[in-house]
PDB file of C-alpha atoms and ligand atoms in Angstrom:
ATOM      1  CA  LEU A1497       6.305   6.890  -2.890  1.00  0.00           C
ATOM      2  CA  GLU A1498       7.676   9.370  -0.431  1.00  0.00           C
ATOM      3  CA  GLN A1499       9.555   6.608   1.391  1.00  0.00           C
ATOM      4  CA  TYR A1500      10.943   4.953  -1.690  1.00  0.00           C
ATOM      5  CA  VAL A1501      11.974   8.095  -3.588  1.00  0.00           C
ATOM      6  CA  ASP A1502      14.858   9.244  -1.382  1.00  0.00           C
ATOM      7  CA  GLN A1503      18.130   7.718  -2.312  1.00  0.00           C
ATOM      8  CA  GLY A1504      20.414   9.208   0.339  1.00  0.00           C
ATOM      9  CA  ASP A1505      23.472  11.305   0.200  1.00  0.00           C
ATOM     10  CA  PRO A1506      25.250  10.811  -3.141  1.00  0.00           C
ATOM     11  CA  CYS A1507      22.124  12.075  -5.031  1.00  0.00           C
ATOM     12  CA  PRO A1508      22.831  15.733  -6.166  1.00  0.00           C
ATOM     13  CA  ALA A1509      20.387  18.148  -4.598  1.00  0.00           C
ATOM     14  CA  ARG A1510      18.906  19.630  -7.720  1.00  0.00           C
ATOM     15  CA  LEU A1511      18.475  16.243  -9.348  1.00  0.00           C
ATOM     16  CA  GLY A1512      16.720  14.975  -6.137  1.00  0.00           C
ATOM     17  CA  GLN A1513      14.440  18.028  -6.286  1.00  0.00           C
ATOM     18  CA  ALA A1514      13.470  17.313  -9.886  1.00  0.00           C
ATOM     19  CA  ILE A1515      12.804  13.669  -9.111  1.00  0.00           C
ATOM     20  CA  ARG A1516      10.559  14.529  -6.185  1.00  0.00           C
ATOM     21  CA  TYR A1517       8.789  17.322  -8.104  1.00  0.00           C
ATOM     22  CA  SER A1518       7.732  14.929 -10.889  1.00  0.00           C
ATOM     23  CA  LEU A1519       7.080  11.850  -8.867  1.00  0.00           C
ATOM     24  CA  LEU A1520       5.132  13.394  -6.039  1.00  0.00           C
ATOM     25  CA  GLY A1521       3.175  15.912  -8.166  1.00  0.00           C
ATOM     26  CA  PRO A1522      -0.641  15.580  -8.185  1.00  0.00           C
ATOM     27  CA  GLY A1523      -1.190  12.662 -10.571  1.00  0.00           C
ATOM     28  CA  LYS A1524      -4.151  10.239 -10.523  1.00  0.00           C
ATOM     29  CA  ARG A1525      -1.971   7.266  -9.486  1.00  0.00           C
ATOM     30  CA  LEU A1526      -4.004   4.965 -11.714  1.00  0.00           C
ATOM     31  CA  ARG A1527      -1.226   2.528 -12.352  1.00  0.00           C
ATOM     32  CA  PRO A1528      -0.299   1.878  -8.741  1.00  0.00           C
ATOM     33  CA  GLN A1529      -4.023   1.557  -7.909  1.00  0.00           C
ATOM     34  CA  LEU A1530      -4.186  -1.141 -10.618  1.00  0.00           C
ATOM     35  CA  VAL A1531      -1.290  -3.022  -8.999  1.00  0.00           C
ATOM     36  CA  LEU A1532      -2.948  -2.865  -5.568  1.00  0.00           C
ATOM     37  CA  LEU A1533      -6.433  -3.773  -6.853  1.00  0.00           C
ATOM     38  CA  ALA A1534      -5.114  -6.649  -8.952  1.00  0.00           C
ATOM     39  CA  ALA A1535      -3.286  -8.062  -5.940  1.00  0.00           C
ATOM     40  CA  GLU A1536      -6.511  -7.807  -3.899  1.00  0.00           C
ATOM     41  CA  ALA A1537      -8.590  -9.390  -6.669  1.00  0.00           C
ATOM     42  CA  CYS A1538      -6.139 -12.326  -6.626  1.00  0.00           C
ATOM     43  CA  GLY A1539      -6.586 -12.761  -2.894  1.00  0.00           C
ATOM     44  CA  SER A1540      -3.441 -10.926  -1.581  1.00  0.00           C
ATOM     45  CA  SER A1541      -2.948  -7.738   0.374  1.00  0.00           C
ATOM     46  CA  VAL A1542      -2.155  -4.105  -0.475  1.00  0.00           C
ATOM     47  CA  GLN A1543       0.920  -4.287   1.701  1.00  0.00           C
ATOM     48  CA  VAL A1544       2.527  -7.033  -0.323  1.00  0.00           C
ATOM     49  CA  ALA A1545       1.908  -5.108  -3.573  1.00  0.00           C
ATOM     50  CA  LEU A1546       3.091  -1.615  -2.429  1.00  0.00           C
ATOM     51  CA  PRO A1547       6.718  -1.882  -3.741  1.00  0.00           C
ATOM     52  CA  ALA A1548       5.573  -2.960  -7.205  1.00  0.00           C
ATOM     53  CA  ALA A1549       2.898  -0.201  -7.158  1.00  0.00           C
ATOM     54  CA  CYS A1550       5.533   2.487  -6.349  1.00  0.00           C
ATOM     55  CA  ALA A1551       7.872   1.071  -8.986  1.00  0.00           C
ATOM     56  CA  VAL A1552       5.239   1.326 -11.742  1.00  0.00           C
ATOM     57  CA  GLU A1553       4.434   4.926 -10.796  1.00  0.00           C
ATOM     58  CA  MET A1554       8.151   5.756 -11.020  1.00  0.00           C
ATOM     59  CA  VAL A1555       8.360   4.380 -14.532  1.00  0.00           C
ATOM     60  CA  HIS A1556       5.218   6.351 -15.424  1.00  0.00           C
ATOM     61  CA  ALA A1557       6.603   9.587 -13.934  1.00  0.00           C
ATOM     62  CA  TYR A1558       9.789   9.088 -15.940  1.00  0.00           C
ATOM     63  CA  SER A1559       7.778   8.549 -19.100  1.00  0.00           C
ATOM     64  CA  LEU A1560       5.855  11.833 -18.517  1.00  0.00           C
ATOM     65  CA  ILE A1561       9.010  13.814 -17.998  1.00  0.00           C
ATOM     66  CA  HIS A1562      10.474  12.572 -21.229  1.00  0.00           C
ATOM     67  CA  ASP A1563       7.136  12.832 -23.107  1.00  0.00           C
ATOM     68  CA  ASP A1564       7.050  16.598 -22.330  1.00  0.00           C
ATOM     69  CA  LEU A1565      10.609  17.271 -23.526  1.00  0.00           C
ATOM     70  CA  PRO A1566      11.091  19.682 -26.458  1.00  0.00           C
ATOM     71  CA  ALA A1567      12.377  16.788 -28.601  1.00  0.00           C
ATOM     72  CA  MET A1568       9.158  14.890 -27.942  1.00  0.00           C
ATOM     73  CA  ASP A1569       5.756  16.563 -27.331  1.00  0.00           C
ATOM     74  CA  ASP A1570       7.268  19.874 -26.206  1.00  0.00           C
ATOM     75  CA  ASP A1571       4.666  20.489 -23.489  1.00  0.00           C
ATOM     76  CA  ASP A1572       5.247  23.162 -20.764  1.00  0.00           C
ATOM     77  CA  LEU A1573       2.360  22.176 -18.455  1.00  0.00           C
ATOM     78  CA  ARG A1574       1.995  18.839 -16.515  1.00  0.00           C
ATOM     79  CA  ARG A1575      -0.214  18.061 -13.579  1.00  0.00           C
ATOM     80  CA  GLY A1576      -1.204  21.756 -13.404  1.00  0.00           C
ATOM     81  CA  ARG A1577       2.462  22.875 -13.017  1.00  0.00           C
ATOM     82  CA  PRO A1578       5.407  23.657 -15.235  1.00  0.00           C
ATOM     83  CA  SER A1579       6.775  20.478 -16.852  1.00  0.00           C
ATOM     84  CA  CYS A1580      10.012  19.231 -15.325  1.00  0.00           C
ATOM     85  CA  HIS A1581      12.265  20.694 -17.984  1.00  0.00           C
ATOM     86  CA  VAL A1582      10.599  24.127 -17.644  1.00  0.00           C
ATOM     87  CA  GLN A1583      10.777  24.097 -13.833  1.00  0.00           C
ATOM     88  CA  PHE A1584      14.387  22.869 -13.818  1.00  0.00           C
ATOM     89  CA  ASP A1585      16.264  22.467 -17.134  1.00  0.00           C
ATOM     90  CA  GLU A1586      16.279  19.986 -19.948  1.00  0.00           C
ATOM     91  CA  ALA A1587      19.404  18.065 -18.827  1.00  0.00           C
ATOM     92  CA  THR A1588      18.093  17.790 -15.299  1.00  0.00           C
ATOM     93  CA  ALA A1589      14.715  16.559 -16.582  1.00  0.00           C
ATOM     94  CA  ILE A1590      16.312  13.895 -18.747  1.00  0.00           C
ATOM     95  CA  LEU A1591      18.423  12.712 -15.879  1.00  0.00           C
ATOM     96  CA  ALA A1592      15.530  12.798 -13.416  1.00  0.00           C
ATOM     97  CA  GLY A1593      13.677  10.483 -15.781  1.00  0.00           C
ATOM     98  CA  ASP A1594      16.667   8.174 -16.174  1.00  0.00           C
ATOM     99  CA  ALA A1595      17.038   8.020 -12.341  1.00  0.00           C
ATOM    100  CA  LEU A1596      13.370   7.333 -11.747  1.00  0.00           C
ATOM    101  CA  GLN A1597      13.511   4.360 -14.148  1.00  0.00           C
ATOM    102  CA  ALA A1598      16.574   2.891 -12.470  1.00  0.00           C
ATOM    103  CA  ARG A1599      15.120   3.402  -8.997  1.00  0.00           C
ATOM    104  CA  ALA A1600      11.961   1.513 -10.044  1.00  0.00           C
ATOM    105  CA  PHE A1601      13.906  -1.567 -10.870  1.00  0.00           C
ATOM    106  CA  GLU A1602      16.049  -1.297  -7.754  1.00  0.00           C
ATOM    107  CA  ILE A1603      12.812  -1.306  -5.661  1.00  0.00           C
ATOM    108  CA  VAL A1604      11.314  -4.260  -7.479  1.00  0.00           C
ATOM    109  CA  ALA A1605      14.651  -6.303  -7.138  1.00  0.00           C
ATOM    110  CA  ARG A1606      15.216  -5.389  -3.523  1.00  0.00           C
ATOM    111  CA  GLU A1607      11.712  -5.315  -1.925  1.00  0.00           C
ATOM    112  CA  ILE A1608       9.768  -8.096  -3.621  1.00  0.00           C
ATOM    113  CA  ARG A1609      10.022 -11.545  -2.135  1.00  0.00           C
ATOM    114  CA  PRO A1610      10.721 -14.358  -2.999  1.00  0.00           C
ATOM    115  CA  ALA A1611      13.582 -13.628  -5.398  1.00  0.00           C
ATOM    116  CA  GLU A1612      11.979 -15.580  -8.300  1.00  0.00           C
ATOM    117  CA  VAL A1613       8.891 -13.288  -8.070  1.00  0.00           C
ATOM    118  CA  ALA A1614      11.115 -10.215  -8.016  1.00  0.00           C
ATOM    119  CA  ALA A1615      12.964 -11.448 -11.102  1.00  0.00           C
ATOM    120  CA  ALA A1616       9.699 -12.166 -12.953  1.00  0.00           C
ATOM    121  CA  CYS A1617       8.408  -8.647 -12.033  1.00  0.00           C
ATOM    122  CA  CYS A1618      11.646  -7.048 -13.308  1.00  0.00           C
ATOM    123  CA  ALA A1619      11.343  -8.895 -16.559  1.00  0.00           C
ATOM    124  CA  GLU A1620       7.700  -8.014 -17.064  1.00  0.00           C
ATOM    125  CA  LEU A1621       8.269  -4.303 -16.176  1.00  0.00           C
ATOM    126  CA  ALA A1622      11.322  -4.058 -18.489  1.00  0.00           C
ATOM    127  CA  ARG A1623       9.412  -5.675 -21.367  1.00  0.00           C
ATOM    128  CA  ALA A1624       6.410  -3.285 -20.929  1.00  0.00           C
ATOM    129  CA  ALA A1625       8.508  -0.143 -20.515  1.00  0.00           C
ATOM    130  CA  GLY A1626      10.992  -0.908 -23.295  1.00  0.00           C
ATOM    131  CA  ALA A1627      11.297  -0.873 -27.056  1.00  0.00           C
ATOM    132  CA  ALA A1628       8.589  -3.540 -27.508  1.00  0.00           C
ATOM    133  CA  GLY A1629       6.285  -1.643 -25.216  1.00  0.00           C
ATOM    134  CA  MET A1630       5.950   1.962 -24.013  1.00  0.00           C
ATOM    135  CA  VAL A1631       9.178   3.330 -25.532  1.00  0.00           C
ATOM    136  CA  GLY A1632       8.432   1.690 -28.890  1.00  0.00           C
ATOM    137  CA  GLY A1633       4.894   3.111 -28.817  1.00  0.00           C
ATOM    138  CA  GLN A1634       6.370   6.627 -28.086  1.00  0.00           C
ATOM    139  CA  ALA A1635       8.760   6.286 -31.031  1.00  0.00           C
ATOM    140  CA  ASP A1636       5.917   5.301 -33.382  1.00  0.00           C
ATOM    141  CA  ASP A1637       3.695   8.035 -31.885  1.00  0.00           C
ATOM    142  CA  LEU A1638       6.335  10.626 -32.917  1.00  0.00           C
ATOM    143  CA  GLY A1639       6.925   8.966 -36.319  1.00  0.00           C
ATOM    144  CA  ALA A1640       3.184   9.087 -37.051  1.00  0.00           C
ATOM    145  CA  GLU A1641       3.209  12.895 -36.802  1.00  0.00           C
ATOM    146  CA  GLN A1642       4.845  12.780 -40.243  1.00  0.00           C
ATOM    147  CA  ALA A1643       3.781   9.454 -41.648  1.00  0.00           C
ATOM    148  CA  GLY A1644       0.129   9.386 -40.483  1.00  0.00           C
ATOM    149  CA  GLY A1645      -1.560   5.946 -40.479  1.00  0.00           C
ATOM    150  CA  GLY A1646      -4.869   4.134 -40.152  1.00  0.00           C
ATOM    151  CA  ILE A1647      -6.811   2.646 -37.357  1.00  0.00           C
ATOM    152  CA  ALA A1648      -4.671  -0.528 -37.033  1.00  0.00           C
ATOM    153  CA  GLU A1649      -1.470   1.577 -36.726  1.00  0.00           C
ATOM    154  CA  LEU A1650      -3.095   3.843 -34.210  1.00  0.00           C
ATOM    155  CA  GLU A1651      -4.356   0.934 -32.040  1.00  0.00           C
ATOM    156  CA  SER A1652      -0.868  -0.520 -32.137  1.00  0.00           C
ATOM    157  CA  ILE A1653       0.623   2.792 -30.954  1.00  0.00           C
ATOM    158  CA  HIS A1654      -1.860   3.247 -28.170  1.00  0.00           C
ATOM    159  CA  ARG A1655      -1.586  -0.312 -26.912  1.00  0.00           C
ATOM    160  CA  ARG A1656       2.178   0.125 -26.605  1.00  0.00           C
ATOM    161  CA  LYS A1657       2.707   3.718 -25.517  1.00  0.00           C
ATOM    162  CA  THR A1658      -0.075   3.562 -22.840  1.00  0.00           C
ATOM    163  CA  GLY A1659      -1.714   0.145 -22.694  1.00  0.00           C
ATOM    164  CA  ALA A1660       1.567  -1.700 -21.944  1.00  0.00           C
ATOM    165  CA  MET A1661       2.109   0.138 -18.644  1.00  0.00           C
ATOM    166  CA  LEU A1662      -1.520  -0.343 -17.536  1.00  0.00           C
ATOM    167  CA  ALA A1663      -1.385  -4.046 -18.418  1.00  0.00           C
ATOM    168  CA  VAL A1664       1.922  -4.647 -16.657  1.00  0.00           C
ATOM    169  CA  SER A1665       0.557  -2.929 -13.483  1.00  0.00           C
ATOM    170  CA  LEU A1666      -2.143  -5.631 -13.337  1.00  0.00           C
ATOM    171  CA  ARG A1667       0.410  -8.345 -14.150  1.00  0.00           C
ATOM    172  CA  LEU A1668       2.699  -7.263 -11.305  1.00  0.00           C
ATOM    173  CA  GLY A1669      -0.240  -7.262  -8.901  1.00  0.00           C
ATOM    174  CA  ALA A1670      -1.090 -10.750  -9.970  1.00  0.00           C
ATOM    175  CA  LEU A1671       2.555 -11.904  -9.774  1.00  0.00           C
ATOM    176  CA  VAL A1672       3.065 -10.693  -6.141  1.00  0.00           C
ATOM    177  CA  ALA A1673      -0.265 -12.351  -5.279  1.00  0.00           C
ATOM    178  CA  SER A1674       0.834 -15.712  -6.845  1.00  0.00           C
ATOM    179  CA  ALA A1675      -2.358 -15.568  -8.940  1.00  0.00           C
ATOM    180  CA  SER A1676      -3.933 -18.521 -10.662  1.00  0.00           C
ATOM    181  CA  ARG A1677      -3.821 -18.873 -14.470  1.00  0.00           C
ATOM    182  CA  CYS A1678      -7.523 -17.956 -14.607  1.00  0.00           C
ATOM    183  CA  ASP A1679      -7.054 -14.775 -12.660  1.00  0.00           C
ATOM    184  CA  PHE A1680      -4.035 -13.818 -14.825  1.00  0.00           C
ATOM    185  CA  ASP A1681      -6.011 -14.305 -17.992  1.00  0.00           C
ATOM    186  CA  GLY A1682      -9.003 -12.282 -16.736  1.00  0.00           C
ATOM    187  CA  LEU A1683      -6.763  -9.368 -15.633  1.00  0.00           C
ATOM    188  CA  GLU A1684      -4.852  -9.502 -18.964  1.00  0.00           C
ATOM    189  CA  ALA A1685      -8.145  -9.116 -20.926  1.00  0.00           C
ATOM    190  CA  TYR A1686      -9.336  -6.381 -18.637  1.00  0.00           C
ATOM    191  CA  GLY A1687      -6.002  -4.519 -18.911  1.00  0.00           C
ATOM    192  CA  THR A1688      -5.850  -4.671 -22.749  1.00  0.00           C
ATOM    193  CA  LYS A1689      -9.331  -3.205 -23.060  1.00  0.00           C
ATOM    194  CA  LEU A1690      -8.796  -0.650 -20.349  1.00  0.00           C
ATOM    195  CA  GLY A1691      -5.483   0.478 -21.762  1.00  0.00           C
ATOM    196  CA  LEU A1692      -6.947   1.308 -25.125  1.00  0.00           C
ATOM    197  CA  ALA A1693      -9.988   3.007 -23.627  1.00  0.00           C
ATOM    198  CA  PHE A1694      -7.758   5.107 -21.393  1.00  0.00           C
ATOM    199  CA  GLN A1695      -5.716   6.533 -24.335  1.00  0.00           C
ATOM    200  CA  ILE A1696      -8.863   7.151 -26.422  1.00  0.00           C
ATOM    201  CA  VAL A1697     -10.164   9.299 -23.507  1.00  0.00           C
ATOM    202  CA  ASP A1698      -6.848  11.041 -23.176  1.00  0.00           C
ATOM    203  CA  ASP A1699      -7.099  11.952 -26.899  1.00  0.00           C
ATOM    204  CA  LEU A1700     -10.712  13.166 -26.325  1.00  0.00           C
ATOM    205  CA  LEU A1701      -9.642  15.268 -23.392  1.00  0.00           C
ATOM    206  CA  ASP A1702      -6.883  16.926 -25.449  1.00  0.00           C
ATOM    207  CA  LEU A1703      -9.576  17.887 -27.950  1.00  0.00           C
ATOM    208  CA  GLN A1704     -12.486  18.769 -25.650  1.00  0.00           C
ATOM    209  CA  GLY A1705     -11.175  19.024 -22.105  1.00  0.00           C
ATOM    210  CA  ASP A1706     -10.658  22.059 -19.899  1.00  0.00           C
ATOM    211  CA  GLU A1707      -6.984  23.103 -19.555  1.00  0.00           C
ATOM    212  CA  ALA A1708      -7.414  24.132 -15.894  1.00  0.00           C
ATOM    213  CA  GLN A1709      -9.127  20.903 -14.922  1.00  0.00           C
ATOM    214  CA  LEU A1710      -6.799  18.752 -16.996  1.00  0.00           C
ATOM    215  CA  GLY A1711      -3.639  20.392 -15.730  1.00  0.00           C
ATOM    216  CA  LYS A1712      -2.100  20.041 -19.197  1.00  0.00           C
ATOM    217  CA  ARG A1713      -2.403  22.004 -22.454  1.00  0.00           C
ATOM    218  CA  THR A1714      -5.284  21.147 -24.751  1.00  0.00           C
ATOM    219  CA  GLY A1715      -5.239  21.121 -28.527  1.00  0.00           C
ATOM    220  CA  GLN A1716      -1.632  19.903 -28.604  1.00  0.00           C
ATOM    221  CA  ASP A1717      -2.431  16.691 -30.544  1.00  0.00           C
ATOM    222  CA  ALA A1718      -4.038  18.568 -33.484  1.00  0.00           C
ATOM    223  CA  ASP A1719      -1.270  21.202 -33.435  1.00  0.00           C
ATOM    224  CA  ARG A1720       1.397  18.564 -33.679  1.00  0.00           C
ATOM    225  CA  GLY A1721      -0.461  16.415 -36.198  1.00  0.00           C
ATOM    226  CA  LYS A1722      -0.733  13.453 -33.870  1.00  0.00           C
ATOM    227  CA  LEU A1723      -2.554  10.312 -34.932  1.00  0.00           C
ATOM    228  CA  THR A1724      -5.496  10.096 -32.577  1.00  0.00           C
ATOM    229  CA  PHE A1725      -8.839   8.382 -32.322  1.00  0.00           C
ATOM    230  CA  PRO A1726     -10.957  11.606 -32.644  1.00  0.00           C
ATOM    231  CA  ARG A1727      -8.926  12.479 -35.732  1.00  0.00           C
ATOM    232  CA  LEU A1728      -9.684   9.123 -37.432  1.00  0.00           C
ATOM    233  CA  LEU A1729     -13.201   8.383 -36.149  1.00  0.00           C
ATOM    234  CA  GLY A1730     -14.546  11.718 -34.851  1.00  0.00           C
ATOM    235  CA  ALA A1731     -15.243  12.455 -31.200  1.00  0.00           C
ATOM    236  CA  PRO A1732     -18.687  10.780 -30.759  1.00  0.00           C
ATOM    237  CA  GLU A1733     -17.539   7.485 -32.255  1.00  0.00           C
ATOM    238  CA  SER A1734     -14.317   7.583 -30.251  1.00  0.00           C
ATOM    239  CA  ARG A1735     -16.307   7.976 -27.056  1.00  0.00           C
ATOM    240  CA  ARG A1736     -18.595   5.112 -27.949  1.00  0.00           C
ATOM    241  CA  ARG A1737     -15.609   2.980 -28.592  1.00  0.00           C
ATOM    242  CA  ALA A1738     -14.095   3.843 -25.217  1.00  0.00           C
ATOM    243  CA  GLU A1739     -17.340   3.066 -23.474  1.00  0.00           C
ATOM    244  CA  ARG A1740     -17.741  -0.261 -25.316  1.00  0.00           C
ATOM    245  CA  LEU A1741     -14.114  -1.244 -24.320  1.00  0.00           C
ATOM    246  CA  VAL A1742     -14.775  -0.449 -20.677  1.00  0.00           C
ATOM    247  CA  ASP A1743     -17.896  -2.576 -20.723  1.00  0.00           C
ATOM    248  CA  GLU A1744     -15.828  -5.405 -22.181  1.00  0.00           C
ATOM    249  CA  ALA A1745     -13.072  -4.789 -19.677  1.00  0.00           C
ATOM    250  CA  CYS A1746     -15.562  -5.171 -16.820  1.00  0.00           C
ATOM    251  CA  GLN A1747     -17.019  -8.323 -18.322  1.00  0.00           C
ATOM    252  CA  ALA A1748     -13.539  -9.854 -18.477  1.00  0.00           C
ATOM    253  CA  LEU A1749     -13.382  -9.637 -14.651  1.00  0.00           C
ATOM    254  CA  GLY A1750     -16.226 -12.170 -14.396  1.00  0.00           C
ATOM    255  CA  PRO A1751     -14.156 -15.323 -13.926  1.00  0.00           C
ATOM    256  CA  LEU A1752     -11.952 -13.748 -11.156  1.00  0.00           C
ATOM    257  CA  LYS A1753     -12.504 -15.267  -7.742  1.00  0.00           C
ATOM    258  CA  GLY A1754     -11.546 -12.302  -5.505  1.00  0.00           C
ATOM    259  CA  THR A1755     -13.130  -8.876  -5.103  1.00  0.00           C
ATOM    260  CA  THR A1756     -13.198  -6.936  -8.338  1.00  0.00           C
ATOM    261  CA  CYS A1757     -15.483  -3.965  -7.577  1.00  0.00           C
ATOM    262  CA  GLY A1758     -12.539  -1.617  -7.219  1.00  0.00           C
ATOM    263  CA  LEU A1759     -11.269  -2.584 -10.691  1.00  0.00           C
ATOM    264  CA  GLU A1760     -14.737  -2.133 -12.110  1.00  0.00           C
ATOM    265  CA  GLN A1761     -15.036   1.350 -10.538  1.00  0.00           C
ATOM    266  CA  LEU A1762     -11.663   2.364 -11.788  1.00  0.00           C
ATOM    267  CA  ALA A1763     -12.623   1.286 -15.321  1.00  0.00           C
ATOM    268  CA  ARG A1764     -15.856   3.298 -15.153  1.00  0.00           C
ATOM    269  CA  TYR A1765     -13.856   6.292 -13.892  1.00  0.00           C
ATOM    270  CA  VAL A1766     -11.562   6.107 -16.842  1.00  0.00           C
ATOM    271  CA  VAL A1767     -14.295   7.018 -19.359  1.00  0.00           C
ATOM    272  CA  GLN A1768     -16.108   9.499 -17.060  1.00  0.00           C
ATOM    273  CA  ARG A1769     -13.022  11.447 -15.933  1.00  0.00           C
ATOM    274  CA  ASN A1770     -12.381  15.085 -16.801  1.00  0.00           C
ATOM    275  CA  HIS A1771      -8.703  15.034 -16.035  1.00  0.00           C
TER     276      HIS A1771
HETATM  277  C1  LIG B3233      -0.977  10.577 -18.892  1.00  0.00           C
HETATM  278  O1  LIG B3233      -1.271   9.568 -17.893  1.00  0.00           O
HETATM  279  C2  LIG B3233      -0.152   9.997 -19.934  1.00  0.00           C
HETATM  280  C3  LIG B3233      -0.723   8.931 -20.756  1.00  0.00           C
HETATM  281  C4  LIG B3233      -0.261   7.736 -20.722  1.00  0.00           C
HETATM  282  C5  LIG B3233      -1.898   9.239 -21.565  1.00  0.00           C
HETATM  283  P1  LIG B3233      -2.197   9.962 -16.706  1.00  0.00           P
HETATM  284  O2  LIG B3233      -3.461  10.626 -17.199  1.00  0.00           O
HETATM  285  O3  LIG B3233      -2.396   8.673 -15.893  1.00  0.00           O
HETATM  286  O4  LIG B3233      -1.337  10.981 -15.905  1.00  0.00           O
HETATM  287  P2  LIG B3233      -1.290  11.338 -14.357  1.00  0.00           P
HETATM  288  O5  LIG B3233      -0.338  10.338 -13.722  1.00  0.00           O
HETATM  289  O6  LIG B3233      -2.633  11.266 -13.742  1.00  0.00           O
HETATM  290  O7  LIG B3233      -0.739  12.739 -14.323  1.00  0.00           O
HETATM  291  C1  LIG B3234       1.947   9.785 -23.500  1.00  0.00           C
HETATM  292  O1  LIG B3234       0.864   9.987 -24.352  1.00  0.00           O
HETATM  293  C2  LIG B3234       2.239   8.408 -23.185  1.00  0.00           C
HETATM  294  C3  LIG B3234       3.410   8.277 -22.298  1.00  0.00           C
HETATM  295  C4  LIG B3234       3.810   9.206 -21.469  1.00  0.00           C
HETATM  296  C5  LIG B3234       4.090   7.059 -22.304  1.00  0.00           C
HETATM  297  P1  LIG B3234       0.461  11.503 -24.508  1.00  0.00           P
HETATM  298  O2  LIG B3234       1.554  12.287 -25.098  1.00  0.00           O
HETATM  299  O3  LIG B3234      -0.860  11.595 -25.200  1.00  0.00           O
HETATM  300  O4  LIG B3234       0.303  11.965 -22.963  1.00  0.00           O
HETATM  301  P2  LIG B3234      -0.050  13.386 -22.504  1.00  0.00           P
HETATM  302  O5  LIG B3234      -1.369  13.777 -23.180  1.00  0.00           O
HETATM  303  O6  LIG B3234       1.055  14.269 -22.836  1.00  0.00           O
HETATM  304  O7  LIG B3234      -0.238  13.252 -21.025  1.00  0.00           O
HETATM  305 MG1  LIG B3235       3.230  11.909 -26.269  1.00  0.00          MG
HETATM  306 MG1  LIG B3236       2.324  14.190 -24.432  1.00  0.00          MG
HETATM  307 MG1  LIG B3237      -2.400  12.996 -24.676  1.00  0.00          MG
END
């Protein structure tokens, strides 16, 4: 990430500082790990998957900057530090997010070989990050603060706002590894289950987590009237659901031919985590 983030001279200093601040801050790096582990599970190497892994983390970092803006969740704490717009200013934060997104696609296009695989990765990443994926999910997440909704609506929001970026991480790992159809399908099923479980746990941590451990404010979802799993199903049932989804995610790895213990460990961590 450190190597790919710097864009040389024409980048204004303050913008560059905001980009580095948000990208290199202490996140869990789950999405890039998914890219690397998927590539390994499909018989390729970490080295080959690194550009895609960094690109995915850049899109994620941009999504967090924008998610925290006053017009969205209005959160002042991220990864245990002031949110980007608090540390810098709103305009700089918006532009840092924009730049991170653009940089991600530049890296995929330039660094992934052959060109057909780079193009396929660009298309997948754009689809997952865009209006039919993460950004669309974010729009409906904000809309549901007023409109509310049931479990089907909530699942649809979570699958897009969070699940889409987790699923595409696995897909990019599979693409750079020239995975077989069977490996693709196994990873797709794993990613869909894991993505939903991940956001259910995020909702639970907002309700029950410790602000210092979490590095972000708690109780925000209830304050803003967010549609969440604990709100609709209660905390115990939400946790059971997340655990069941992770079991199913791990089962979906069965048909894969390569090593999948890292993916299994990561899925278990997703429900056990406290941040
Ligand atoms: C937080 O994601 C935003 C959601 C999609 C729920 P992470 O919990 O992966 O955040 P970092 O990258 O570790 O800070
Ligand atoms: C954010 O979901 C998802 C994206 C950033 C795309 P949340 O709003 O629940 O994430 P946190 O809790 O602020 O990290
Ligand atoms: Mg949000
Ligand atoms: Mg938020
Ligand atoms: Mg949250």
